[in-house]
């Protein structure tokens, strides 16, 4: 992953401060207009965008997506074997206990029935050696396909409008860049076809919870799907009913595909949608309820299996897959009392005791959570933000040793080797102009499972915190292919 020292970055750096501020305002306004915003209690608020873009060859991004797919397949197989008792009923029960009761009910009954996933987002850091390191896998309602496309579109349009021949030439650059929204649509339709769907242009309901903070992105995706010939609409989950034939219907709209963007835990189990989540066959629901694939504890077990040939055999992990996991997944273990192998392969007598004295290179994460709210970096722990997160979670300000004990007592936490991520300079664009900041930039890859074609794109986020997340103050950085960037540079002269 690289940002070139010349080309687009040089053009932006060469702008005088007033021109750069004007560019930033126009860029932020266009991103907001397209849907790069979240719905706060007080109303819509912009999600920050940054520049210069991250630029890498399309083949590099595609290889990352292929890695994501391979790891997702290995994780899904491992999860099925573990929940079937391959390592004992106690472990299966412990993993299931981390889930919400409704989720657990569905997973217990249906985890063997998940053969295809329309969308998966794998979040990574690129380490100092240039190796992609997978921090977590998101398979429930992985988002930001729309946000990433919006950031790229807004950036390209604004560059051409401010520095080149005009935004009308943006389409040729964006065509060279590819589209995560188009990849998602292709994957949804492929799942629909796999499950017997025959409509040439199946209609699509994008299901969301009331007051969904990401409604701007969902509206953007619905518009993109409509532009491709599908009747696509955002539908609030509480509006879903079952008609006389048992099909989903909402306000007279009877979609062929249900794209789920609502956690099962936020659905009334007694509702019509609750019934569909329990028995999705025939409803073309994607993704089905699969929080066990997003549990960081499950990723921890995959990491443990890759380090133990006997364990790998029990869960069906091949030698090649084990090597892939060891190279690309940082050492990750469930935070529970007992012996373990440490990151260097050495024996650790009691894992929590070792974690208490080894904070610097470790990260604590709650297994089933999102938004960076339950992530603690050992080397940085003790600052105001981390202590407040501990207070929010456990009701008190805690020292690191106390935090480790609180996580063990609560259960459902993992410890992960920290992957170093260097800072880089970027400008954050807003209605106020451009603010230069030192930021951390991560990268995520999109994939699917069980169908073709597989997505080939990704998304990048920037944050002043090494806990890089949109919900904890991060923003979106355009991810451009080198081919698209070259076309844009040519148009800029």
Short mmCIF file of C-alpha atoms in Angstrom, two decimals:
data_model
loop_
_atom_site.label_atom_id
_atom_site.label_comp_id
_atom_site.label_asym_id
_atom_site.label_seq_id
_atom_site.Cartn_x
_atom_site.Cartn_y
_atom_site.Cartn_z
CA UNK A 1 0.00 0.00 0.00
CA UNK A 2 1.51 3.31 -0.98
CA UNK A 3 0.85 6.99 -1.52
CA UNK A 4 3.17 8.28 -4.25
CA UNK A 5 5.47 11.21 -3.56
CA UNK A 6 4.56 12.77 -6.89
CA UNK A 7 1.48 12.78 -9.09
CA UNK A 8 -1.77 13.41 -7.27
CA UNK A 9 -0.14 13.88 -3.88
CA UNK A 10 2.30 16.42 -5.33
CA UNK A 11 -0.51 18.31 -7.07
CA UNK A 12 -2.40 18.62 -3.79
CA UNK A 13 0.69 19.57 -1.83
CA UNK A 14 1.49 22.28 -4.40
CA UNK A 15 -1.81 24.09 -3.87
CA UNK A 16 -1.64 27.28 -1.89
CA UNK A 17 -3.48 27.09 1.45
CA UNK A 18 -6.56 28.95 0.22
CA UNK A 19 -6.89 26.76 -2.88
CA UNK A 20 -6.40 23.60 -0.80
CA UNK A 21 -9.04 24.75 1.66
CA UNK A 22 -11.47 25.43 -1.19
CA UNK A 23 -10.73 21.98 -2.63
CA UNK A 24 -11.33 20.38 0.77
CA UNK A 25 -14.66 22.15 1.24
CA UNK A 26 -15.87 21.11 -2.21
CA UNK A 27 -14.66 17.53 -1.69
CA UNK A 28 -16.37 17.23 1.72
CA UNK A 29 -19.59 18.76 0.40
CA UNK A 30 -19.75 16.36 -2.55
CA UNK A 31 -19.07 13.35 -0.31
CA UNK A 32 -21.86 14.44 2.04
CA UNK A 33 -24.24 14.98 -0.86
CA UNK A 34 -23.56 11.48 -2.18
CA UNK A 35 -24.26 9.89 1.22
CA UNK A 36 -21.01 9.87 3.20
CA UNK A 37 -22.75 10.75 6.44
CA UNK A 38 -24.21 9.13 9.52
CA UNK A 39 -27.50 9.71 11.27
CA UNK A 40 -26.90 11.09 14.76
CA UNK A 41 -29.68 11.73 17.31
CA UNK A 42 -29.56 15.41 16.35
CA UNK A 43 -29.69 14.67 12.62
CA UNK A 44 -27.36 13.81 9.70
CA UNK A 45 -23.67 14.47 10.30
CA UNK A 46 -20.79 14.22 7.80
CA UNK A 47 -18.23 11.44 7.98
CA UNK A 48 -14.80 13.00 7.44
CA UNK A 49 -12.93 12.39 4.20
CA UNK A 50 -9.19 12.66 3.78
CA UNK A 51 -6.61 13.14 1.04
CA UNK A 52 -4.29 12.33 -0.68
CA UNK A 53 -5.73 8.95 -1.68
CA UNK A 54 -4.20 5.56 -1.04
CA UNK A 55 -2.98 4.28 -4.41
CA UNK A 56 -1.96 0.73 -5.26
CA UNK A 57 -2.11 -1.53 -8.33
CA UNK A 58 -5.48 -3.18 -8.86
CA UNK A 59 -3.72 -6.55 -8.78
CA UNK A 60 -2.50 -5.83 -5.23
CA UNK A 61 -6.01 -5.06 -4.04
CA UNK A 62 -7.33 -8.16 -5.80
CA UNK A 63 -4.69 -10.36 -4.12
CA UNK A 64 -5.75 -8.97 -0.75
CA UNK A 65 -9.37 -9.80 -1.54
CA UNK A 66 -8.34 -13.34 -2.51
CA UNK A 67 -6.50 -13.66 0.81
CA UNK A 68 -9.65 -12.52 2.59
CA UNK A 69 -11.68 -15.17 0.82
CA UNK A 70 -9.24 -17.97 1.69
CA UNK A 71 -9.16 -16.97 5.35
CA UNK A 72 -12.94 -16.65 5.47
CA UNK A 73 -13.32 -20.17 4.07
CA UNK A 74 -10.89 -21.55 6.64
CA UNK A 75 -12.63 -19.69 9.46
CA UNK A 76 -16.09 -20.88 8.38
CA UNK A 77 -14.96 -24.52 8.29
CA UNK A 78 -13.22 -24.18 11.66
CA UNK A 79 -16.32 -22.59 13.20
CA UNK A 80 -18.59 -25.38 11.99
CA UNK A 81 -16.28 -28.08 13.36
CA UNK A 82 -15.89 -26.33 16.72
CA UNK A 83 -19.62 -25.76 17.20
CA UNK A 84 -20.12 -29.42 16.33
CA UNK A 85 -17.83 -30.33 19.23
CA UNK A 86 -14.52 -31.07 17.49
CA UNK A 87 -12.67 -29.69 20.53
CA UNK A 88 -15.27 -30.64 23.10
CA UNK A 89 -18.68 -29.44 24.16
CA UNK A 90 -17.25 -27.04 26.75
CA UNK A 91 -15.53 -24.95 24.07
CA UNK A 92 -18.61 -25.00 21.85
CA UNK A 93 -20.75 -23.80 24.76
CA UNK A 94 -18.23 -21.08 25.64
CA UNK A 95 -18.25 -19.75 22.09
CA UNK A 96 -22.04 -19.79 21.86
CA UNK A 97 -22.35 -18.10 25.26
CA UNK A 98 -20.79 -14.93 23.81
CA UNK A 99 -23.79 -14.41 21.53
CA UNK A 100 -27.10 -12.72 22.18
CA UNK A 101 -29.81 -15.31 23.05
CA UNK A 102 -31.67 -14.89 19.72
CA UNK A 103 -28.42 -15.10 17.75
CA UNK A 104 -27.37 -18.14 19.75
CA UNK A 105 -30.69 -19.87 19.08
CA UNK A 106 -30.28 -19.42 15.33
CA UNK A 107 -26.58 -20.29 15.19
CA UNK A 108 -27.09 -23.48 17.19
CA UNK A 109 -29.70 -24.66 14.68
CA UNK A 110 -28.32 -23.32 11.41
CA UNK A 111 -24.52 -22.97 11.50
CA UNK A 112 -24.14 -26.09 9.31
CA UNK A 113 -26.52 -24.59 6.71
CA UNK A 114 -24.39 -21.55 5.83
CA UNK A 115 -22.84 -22.37 2.47
CA UNK A 116 -22.71 -18.92 0.87
CA UNK A 117 -22.09 -15.38 2.06
CA UNK A 118 -22.79 -12.42 -0.19
CA UNK A 119 -20.40 -10.08 1.55
CA UNK A 120 -17.51 -10.22 4.01
CA UNK A 121 -15.16 -7.42 5.03
CA UNK A 122 -11.75 -8.34 6.37
CA UNK A 123 -9.97 -5.56 8.30
CA UNK A 124 -6.18 -5.43 8.08
CA UNK A 125 -3.09 -3.47 8.94
CA UNK A 126 -0.13 -3.56 6.54
CA UNK A 127 2.86 -4.22 8.77
CA UNK A 128 6.30 -2.59 8.34
CA UNK A 129 7.39 -5.51 6.10
CA UNK A 130 4.47 -4.84 3.75
CA UNK A 131 2.56 -7.96 4.86
CA UNK A 132 -1.23 -7.80 5.22
CA UNK A 133 -2.16 -8.75 8.81
CA UNK A 134 -5.82 -9.63 9.44
CA UNK A 135 -7.19 -8.12 12.64
CA UNK A 136 -10.79 -9.27 12.33
CA UNK A 137 -13.38 -10.65 9.95
CA UNK A 138 -16.79 -8.99 9.58
CA UNK A 139 -19.49 -11.28 8.18
CA UNK A 140 -22.74 -10.16 9.79
CA UNK A 141 -23.51 -6.77 8.23
CA UNK A 142 -20.15 -5.66 6.79
CA UNK A 143 -20.50 -2.08 5.63
CA UNK A 144 -18.67 0.73 3.82
CA UNK A 145 -18.97 -0.52 0.23
CA UNK A 146 -20.97 2.61 -0.47
CA UNK A 147 -18.84 4.87 1.69
CA UNK A 148 -15.66 3.78 -0.10
CA UNK A 149 -17.18 4.32 -3.55
CA UNK A 150 -18.45 7.73 -2.48
CA UNK A 151 -15.04 8.83 -1.22
CA UNK A 152 -13.42 7.84 -4.52
CA UNK A 153 -16.13 9.44 -6.63
CA UNK A 154 -16.15 12.69 -4.64
CA UNK A 155 -12.35 12.92 -4.75
CA UNK A 156 -12.08 12.26 -8.49
CA UNK A 157 -14.92 14.64 -9.35
CA UNK A 158 -13.50 17.41 -7.19
CA UNK A 159 -10.00 17.00 -8.58
CA UNK A 160 -11.30 17.24 -12.14
CA UNK A 161 -13.63 20.12 -11.34
CA UNK A 162 -11.01 22.17 -9.49
CA UNK A 163 -7.79 21.23 -11.29
CA UNK A 164 -8.77 19.70 -14.63
CA UNK A 165 -11.29 19.57 -17.46
CA UNK A 166 -14.40 19.14 -15.28
CA UNK A 167 -16.27 16.44 -13.40
CA UNK A 168 -17.92 15.12 -16.58
CA UNK A 169 -14.71 13.12 -17.21
CA UNK A 170 -14.91 11.35 -13.84
CA UNK A 171 -16.78 8.32 -15.19
CA UNK A 172 -13.79 7.03 -17.16
CA UNK A 173 -11.54 7.25 -14.10
CA UNK A 174 -14.09 5.56 -11.85
CA UNK A 175 -14.65 2.80 -14.41
CA UNK A 176 -10.92 2.03 -14.20
CA UNK A 177 -11.17 2.02 -10.41
CA UNK A 178 -14.00 -0.49 -10.06
CA UNK A 179 -16.93 -0.29 -7.67
CA UNK A 180 -17.53 -2.02 -4.35
CA UNK A 181 -21.27 -1.37 -4.76
CA UNK A 182 -21.26 -3.13 -8.14
CA UNK A 183 -19.30 -6.03 -6.65
CA UNK A 184 -21.84 -6.30 -3.82
CA UNK A 185 -24.72 -6.34 -6.28
CA UNK A 186 -23.07 -9.04 -8.39
CA UNK A 187 -22.51 -11.12 -5.27
CA UNK A 188 -26.10 -10.72 -4.07
CA UNK A 189 -27.42 -11.80 -7.46
CA UNK A 190 -24.99 -14.75 -7.53
CA UNK A 191 -26.30 -15.92 -4.15
CA UNK A 192 -29.86 -15.50 -5.40
CA UNK A 193 -29.08 -17.61 -8.49
CA UNK A 194 -27.33 -20.24 -6.36
CA UNK A 195 -30.47 -20.56 -4.28
CA UNK A 196 -32.72 -21.02 -7.30
CA UNK A 197 -33.78 -17.45 -8.05
CA UNK A 198 -34.72 -16.86 -11.68
CA UNK A 199 -35.75 -13.21 -12.04
CA UNK A 200 -33.54 -11.42 -14.56
CA UNK A 201 -33.28 -8.32 -12.35
CA UNK A 202 -34.39 -9.40 -8.87
CA UNK A 203 -35.84 -6.69 -6.66
CA UNK A 204 -33.88 -5.94 -3.49
CA UNK A 205 -34.90 -4.72 -0.04
CA UNK A 206 -32.03 -3.22 1.96
CA UNK A 207 -33.24 -3.99 5.49
CA UNK A 208 -32.17 -1.65 8.25
CA UNK A 209 -33.14 -0.87 11.82
CA UNK A 210 -35.20 2.21 12.69
CA UNK A 211 -32.89 5.21 12.91
CA UNK A 212 -29.99 3.32 11.32
CA UNK A 213 -26.93 5.57 11.48
CA UNK A 214 -25.77 4.31 8.07
CA UNK A 215 -28.96 5.09 6.15
CA UNK A 216 -27.00 7.47 3.89
CA UNK A 217 -24.83 4.63 2.66
CA UNK A 218 -27.82 2.31 2.23
CA UNK A 219 -29.63 4.93 0.17
CA UNK A 220 -26.53 5.27 -2.02
CA UNK A 221 -26.40 1.50 -2.53
CA UNK A 222 -30.11 1.35 -3.35
CA UNK A 223 -29.63 4.06 -5.98
CA UNK A 224 -26.65 2.18 -7.46
CA UNK A 225 -28.70 -1.02 -7.64
CA UNK A 226 -31.58 0.84 -9.31
CA UNK A 227 -29.18 2.31 -11.87
CA UNK A 228 -28.20 -1.28 -12.73
CA UNK A 229 -31.85 -2.18 -13.43
CA UNK A 230 -33.10 -3.51 -10.08
CA UNK A 231 -36.04 -2.26 -8.04
CA UNK A 232 -34.06 -1.60 -4.85
CA UNK A 233 -35.42 0.16 -1.77
CA UNK A 234 -34.35 0.79 1.79
CA UNK A 235 -36.85 -0.90 4.12
CA UNK A 236 -37.03 -0.47 7.88
CA UNK A 237 -36.95 -3.87 9.55
CA UNK A 238 -40.08 -3.28 11.62
CA UNK A 239 -42.14 -2.79 8.43
CA UNK A 240 -41.54 -6.35 7.20
CA UNK A 241 -44.58 -8.62 7.22
CA UNK A 242 -45.42 -12.02 5.74
CA UNK A 243 -48.11 -12.18 3.07
CA UNK A 244 -50.61 -15.01 2.65
CA UNK A 245 -48.04 -17.11 0.78
CA UNK A 246 -45.38 -16.53 3.45
CA UNK A 247 -43.30 -14.08 1.40
CA UNK A 248 -41.75 -10.98 2.89
CA UNK A 249 -43.60 -7.78 2.10
CA UNK A 250 -43.25 -4.18 3.29
CA UNK A 251 -45.65 -1.38 2.33
CA UNK A 252 -46.75 -3.39 -0.71
CA UNK A 253 -43.18 -4.10 -1.85
CA UNK A 254 -42.42 -7.83 -2.15
CA UNK A 255 -38.67 -8.13 -2.83
CA UNK A 256 -36.90 -11.14 -4.29
CA UNK A 257 -33.72 -10.47 -2.28
CA UNK A 258 -33.43 -9.36 1.34
CA UNK A 259 -30.07 -7.67 1.99
CA UNK A 260 -29.76 -7.66 5.77
CA UNK A 261 -28.21 -4.60 7.36
CA UNK A 262 -29.56 -5.12 10.88
CA UNK A 263 -28.08 -7.23 13.64
CA UNK A 264 -30.28 -10.14 14.70
CA UNK A 265 -30.01 -8.90 18.28
CA UNK A 266 -31.90 -5.76 17.19
CA UNK A 267 -34.80 -7.73 15.70
CA UNK A 268 -37.84 -8.72 17.75
CA UNK A 269 -37.75 -12.55 17.76
CA UNK A 270 -41.57 -12.56 17.63
CA UNK A 271 -41.71 -10.32 14.53
CA UNK A 272 -42.10 -11.37 10.90
CA UNK A 273 -38.44 -10.61 10.28
CA UNK A 274 -37.57 -12.68 13.33
CA UNK A 275 -39.38 -15.62 11.72
CA UNK A 276 -37.44 -15.09 8.48
CA UNK A 277 -34.11 -14.97 10.34
CA UNK A 278 -34.97 -18.27 12.03
CA UNK A 279 -36.01 -19.94 8.75
CA UNK A 280 -34.42 -18.01 5.85
CA UNK A 281 -34.79 -20.75 3.21
CA UNK A 282 -36.74 -19.43 0.25
CA UNK A 283 -36.45 -15.78 1.31
CA UNK A 284 -33.06 -15.15 -0.36
CA UNK A 285 -31.76 -13.49 2.80
CA UNK A 286 -28.11 -12.38 2.64
CA UNK A 287 -26.20 -12.64 4.80
CA UNK A 288 -28.01 -15.16 6.98
CA UNK A 289 -27.53 -14.83 10.75
CA UNK A 290 -23.85 -15.71 11.23
CA UNK A 291 -22.37 -13.79 14.19
CA UNK A 292 -20.20 -16.80 15.07
CA UNK A 293 -18.11 -15.97 12.00
CA UNK A 294 -17.49 -12.47 13.34
CA UNK A 295 -16.52 -13.53 16.85
CA UNK A 296 -12.94 -12.62 17.58
CA UNK A 297 -12.89 -15.73 19.77
CA UNK A 298 -13.45 -17.80 16.63
CA UNK A 299 -10.54 -16.04 14.94
CA UNK A 300 -8.51 -16.81 18.07
CA UNK A 301 -9.31 -20.50 17.71
CA UNK A 302 -8.27 -20.37 14.04
CA UNK A 303 -4.99 -18.80 15.15
CA UNK A 304 -4.50 -21.50 17.77
CA UNK A 305 -5.30 -24.28 15.29
CA UNK A 306 -2.72 -22.95 12.83
CA UNK A 307 -0.03 -23.37 15.50
CA UNK A 308 -0.95 -26.97 16.40
CA UNK A 309 -1.01 -29.78 13.83
CA UNK A 310 -3.34 -31.91 15.92
CA UNK A 311 -5.80 -29.06 16.38
CA UNK A 312 -5.58 -28.22 12.67
CA UNK A 313 -6.48 -31.80 11.77
CA UNK A 314 -9.50 -31.73 14.09
CA UNK A 315 -10.99 -28.70 12.34
CA UNK A 316 -9.97 -29.63 8.79
CA UNK A 317 -7.32 -26.95 8.40
CA UNK A 318 -4.87 -27.86 5.63
CA UNK A 319 -1.13 -27.30 5.91
CA UNK A 320 -1.36 -24.51 3.31
CA UNK A 321 -4.20 -22.83 5.20
CA UNK A 322 -2.31 -23.10 8.49
CA UNK A 323 0.69 -21.40 6.89
CA UNK A 324 -1.57 -18.67 5.50
CA UNK A 325 -3.06 -18.06 8.95
CA UNK A 326 0.34 -17.97 10.65
CA UNK A 327 1.62 -15.43 8.11
CA UNK A 328 -1.39 -13.15 7.96
CA UNK A 329 -3.28 -13.45 11.27
CA UNK A 330 -1.52 -11.97 14.30
CA UNK A 331 -1.25 -14.32 17.28
CA UNK A 332 -4.71 -14.24 18.88
CA UNK A 333 -6.06 -16.23 21.84
CA UNK A 334 -9.20 -16.31 23.95
CA UNK A 335 -8.43 -14.58 27.24
CA UNK A 336 -9.09 -17.39 29.69
CA UNK A 337 -7.21 -18.98 32.57
CA UNK A 338 -4.80 -21.75 31.69
CA UNK A 339 -1.69 -22.54 29.73
CA UNK A 340 -1.10 -21.40 26.16
CA UNK A 341 1.56 -20.95 23.53
CA UNK A 342 2.72 -17.35 23.34
CA UNK A 343 3.38 -15.28 20.21
CA UNK A 344 6.93 -16.68 19.95
CA UNK A 345 5.72 -20.26 20.29
CA UNK A 346 7.00 -20.57 23.84
CA UNK A 347 4.91 -22.06 26.65
CA UNK A 348 2.96 -19.65 28.86
CA UNK A 349 1.95 -21.16 32.20
CA UNK A 350 -1.15 -19.01 32.71
CA UNK A 351 -2.30 -16.73 29.92
CA UNK A 352 -3.95 -13.95 31.99
CA UNK A 353 -0.94 -13.76 34.32
CA UNK A 354 1.35 -13.37 31.31
CA UNK A 355 -0.92 -10.72 29.73
CA UNK A 356 -0.85 -8.69 32.97
CA UNK A 357 2.93 -8.29 32.65
CA UNK A 358 3.22 -8.04 28.85
CA UNK A 359 1.00 -5.10 28.01
CA UNK A 360 3.26 -3.33 25.51
CA UNK A 361 2.86 -5.74 22.60
CA UNK A 362 -0.76 -6.73 23.18
CA UNK A 363 -4.33 -5.66 22.46
CA UNK A 364 -7.44 -6.68 24.40
CA UNK A 365 -10.70 -6.94 22.46
CA UNK A 366 -14.19 -8.00 23.37
CA UNK A 367 -15.04 -10.95 21.16
CA UNK A 368 -18.43 -9.83 19.88
CA UNK A 369 -18.50 -6.04 19.63
CA UNK A 370 -17.94 -3.35 17.03
CA UNK A 371 -17.03 0.31 16.68
CA UNK A 372 -13.76 0.12 18.64
CA UNK A 373 -15.63 0.62 21.93
CA UNK A 374 -14.09 -2.43 23.62
CA UNK A 375 -10.52 -2.33 22.33
CA UNK A 376 -7.57 -1.63 24.64
CA UNK A 377 -3.99 -1.16 23.42
CA UNK A 378 -1.57 -2.24 26.12
CA UNK A 379 1.21 0.20 25.20
CA UNK A 380 -1.18 3.15 25.22
CA UNK A 381 -3.40 2.10 28.11
CA UNK A 382 -3.82 4.68 30.83
CA UNK A 383 -4.58 7.69 28.66
CA UNK A 384 -7.89 9.48 29.17
CA UNK A 385 -9.66 7.78 26.27
CA UNK A 386 -8.75 4.22 27.24
CA UNK A 387 -9.55 4.74 30.90
CA UNK A 388 -12.93 6.17 29.93
CA UNK A 389 -13.64 3.13 27.75
CA UNK A 390 -12.81 0.90 30.72
CA UNK A 391 -15.07 3.00 32.93
CA UNK A 392 -17.87 2.75 30.37
CA UNK A 393 -17.45 -1.03 30.17
CA UNK A 394 -16.73 -1.98 33.78
CA UNK A 395 -17.96 1.00 35.79
CA UNK A 396 -14.58 2.05 37.17
CA UNK A 397 -11.19 3.39 36.16
CA UNK A 398 -8.86 0.36 36.12
CA UNK A 399 -5.14 -0.22 35.94
CA UNK A 400 -4.01 -2.60 33.18
CA UNK A 401 -3.72 -5.55 35.57
CA UNK A 402 -7.22 -4.86 36.88
CA UNK A 403 -8.53 -4.52 33.33
CA UNK A 404 -7.15 -7.93 32.42
CA UNK A 405 -8.83 -9.47 35.48
CA UNK A 406 -12.13 -7.74 34.67
CA UNK A 407 -12.04 -9.11 31.12
CA UNK A 408 -11.29 -12.63 32.36
CA UNK A 409 -14.12 -12.43 34.91
CA UNK A 410 -16.61 -11.19 32.33
CA UNK A 411 -15.55 -13.73 29.72
CA UNK A 412 -15.75 -13.32 25.96
CA UNK A 413 -12.50 -11.38 25.46
CA UNK A 414 -9.43 -12.08 23.34
CA UNK A 415 -5.83 -10.97 23.47
CA UNK A 416 -4.04 -10.27 20.21
CA UNK A 417 -0.49 -9.46 19.22
CA UNK A 418 -0.30 -5.79 18.30
CA UNK A 419 0.58 -5.05 14.69
CA UNK A 420 2.58 -1.81 14.42
CA UNK A 421 1.08 0.76 12.10
CA UNK A 422 3.08 3.85 11.13
CA UNK A 423 1.57 7.31 11.06
CA UNK A 424 1.33 9.29 7.85
CA UNK A 425 0.43 12.85 7.02
CA UNK A 426 -2.97 13.60 5.50
CA UNK A 427 -5.39 16.45 5.14
CA UNK A 428 -8.82 16.01 6.67
CA UNK A 429 -11.49 17.73 4.56
CA UNK A 430 -14.56 19.37 6.03
CA UNK A 431 -16.78 22.38 5.59
CA UNK A 432 -14.11 24.33 7.43
CA UNK A 433 -11.40 23.52 4.90
CA UNK A 434 -8.31 21.30 5.13
CA UNK A 435 -6.59 20.37 8.38
CA UNK A 436 -3.26 18.58 8.14
CA UNK A 437 -2.98 15.74 10.64
CA UNK A 438 -0.78 12.80 11.46
CA UNK A 439 -3.03 9.76 11.08
CA UNK A 440 -3.12 5.99 11.04
CA UNK A 441 -4.55 4.42 7.87
CA UNK A 442 -5.87 0.87 7.73
CA UNK A 443 -7.18 -1.14 4.79
CA UNK A 444 -10.06 -3.58 4.44
CA UNK A 445 -10.75 -6.13 1.73
CA UNK A 446 -14.17 -7.26 0.51
CA UNK A 447 -14.94 -10.83 -0.43
CA UNK A 448 -17.74 -13.40 -0.40
CA UNK A 449 -18.02 -17.14 0.01
CA UNK A 450 -19.51 -19.97 -2.03
CA UNK A 451 -20.33 -17.99 -5.18
CA UNK A 452 -18.64 -16.23 -8.08
CA UNK A 453 -17.70 -13.58 -8.95
CA UNK A 454 -15.84 -12.59 -5.79
CA UNK A 455 -15.43 -8.91 -4.89
CA UNK A 456 -12.00 -7.46 -5.62
CA UNK A 457 -12.07 -4.09 -3.87
CA UNK A 458 -11.51 -2.54 -0.49
CA UNK A 459 -11.77 0.54 1.69
CA UNK A 460 -9.30 2.62 3.70
CA UNK A 461 -9.95 4.54 6.90
CA UNK A 462 -7.89 7.22 8.63
CA UNK A 463 -7.91 8.12 12.30
CA UNK A 464 -5.84 10.08 14.76
CA UNK A 465 -6.10 7.01 17.02
CA UNK A 466 -4.43 3.65 16.31
CA UNK A 467 -7.88 2.16 16.97
CA UNK A 468 -8.99 2.96 13.44
CA UNK A 469 -12.76 2.97 13.18
CA UNK A 470 -15.44 5.21 11.69
CA UNK A 471 -17.51 5.04 14.86
CA UNK A 472 -14.60 6.18 17.01
CA UNK A 473 -13.80 9.32 15.05
CA UNK A 474 -12.23 7.97 11.89
CA UNK A 475 -12.78 9.07 8.31
CA UNK A 476 -12.62 7.55 4.83
CA UNK A 477 -9.60 7.81 2.52
CA UNK A 478 -10.18 7.18 -1.20
CA UNK A 479 -8.62 3.92 -2.38
CA UNK A 480 -7.62 4.30 -6.03
CA UNK A 481 -6.06 1.74 -8.30
CA UNK A 482 -2.79 2.80 -9.85
CA UNK A 483 -4.50 2.47 -13.22
CA UNK A 484 -7.30 4.87 -12.23
CA UNK A 485 -4.81 7.28 -10.67
CA UNK A 486 -2.76 7.31 -13.88
CA UNK A 487 -5.88 8.12 -15.90
CA UNK A 488 -6.77 10.91 -13.49
CA UNK A 489 -3.25 12.35 -13.69
CA UNK A 490 -3.44 12.29 -17.50
CA UNK A 491 -6.70 14.22 -17.43
CA UNK A 492 -5.19 16.77 -15.07
CA UNK A 493 -2.38 17.33 -17.57
#
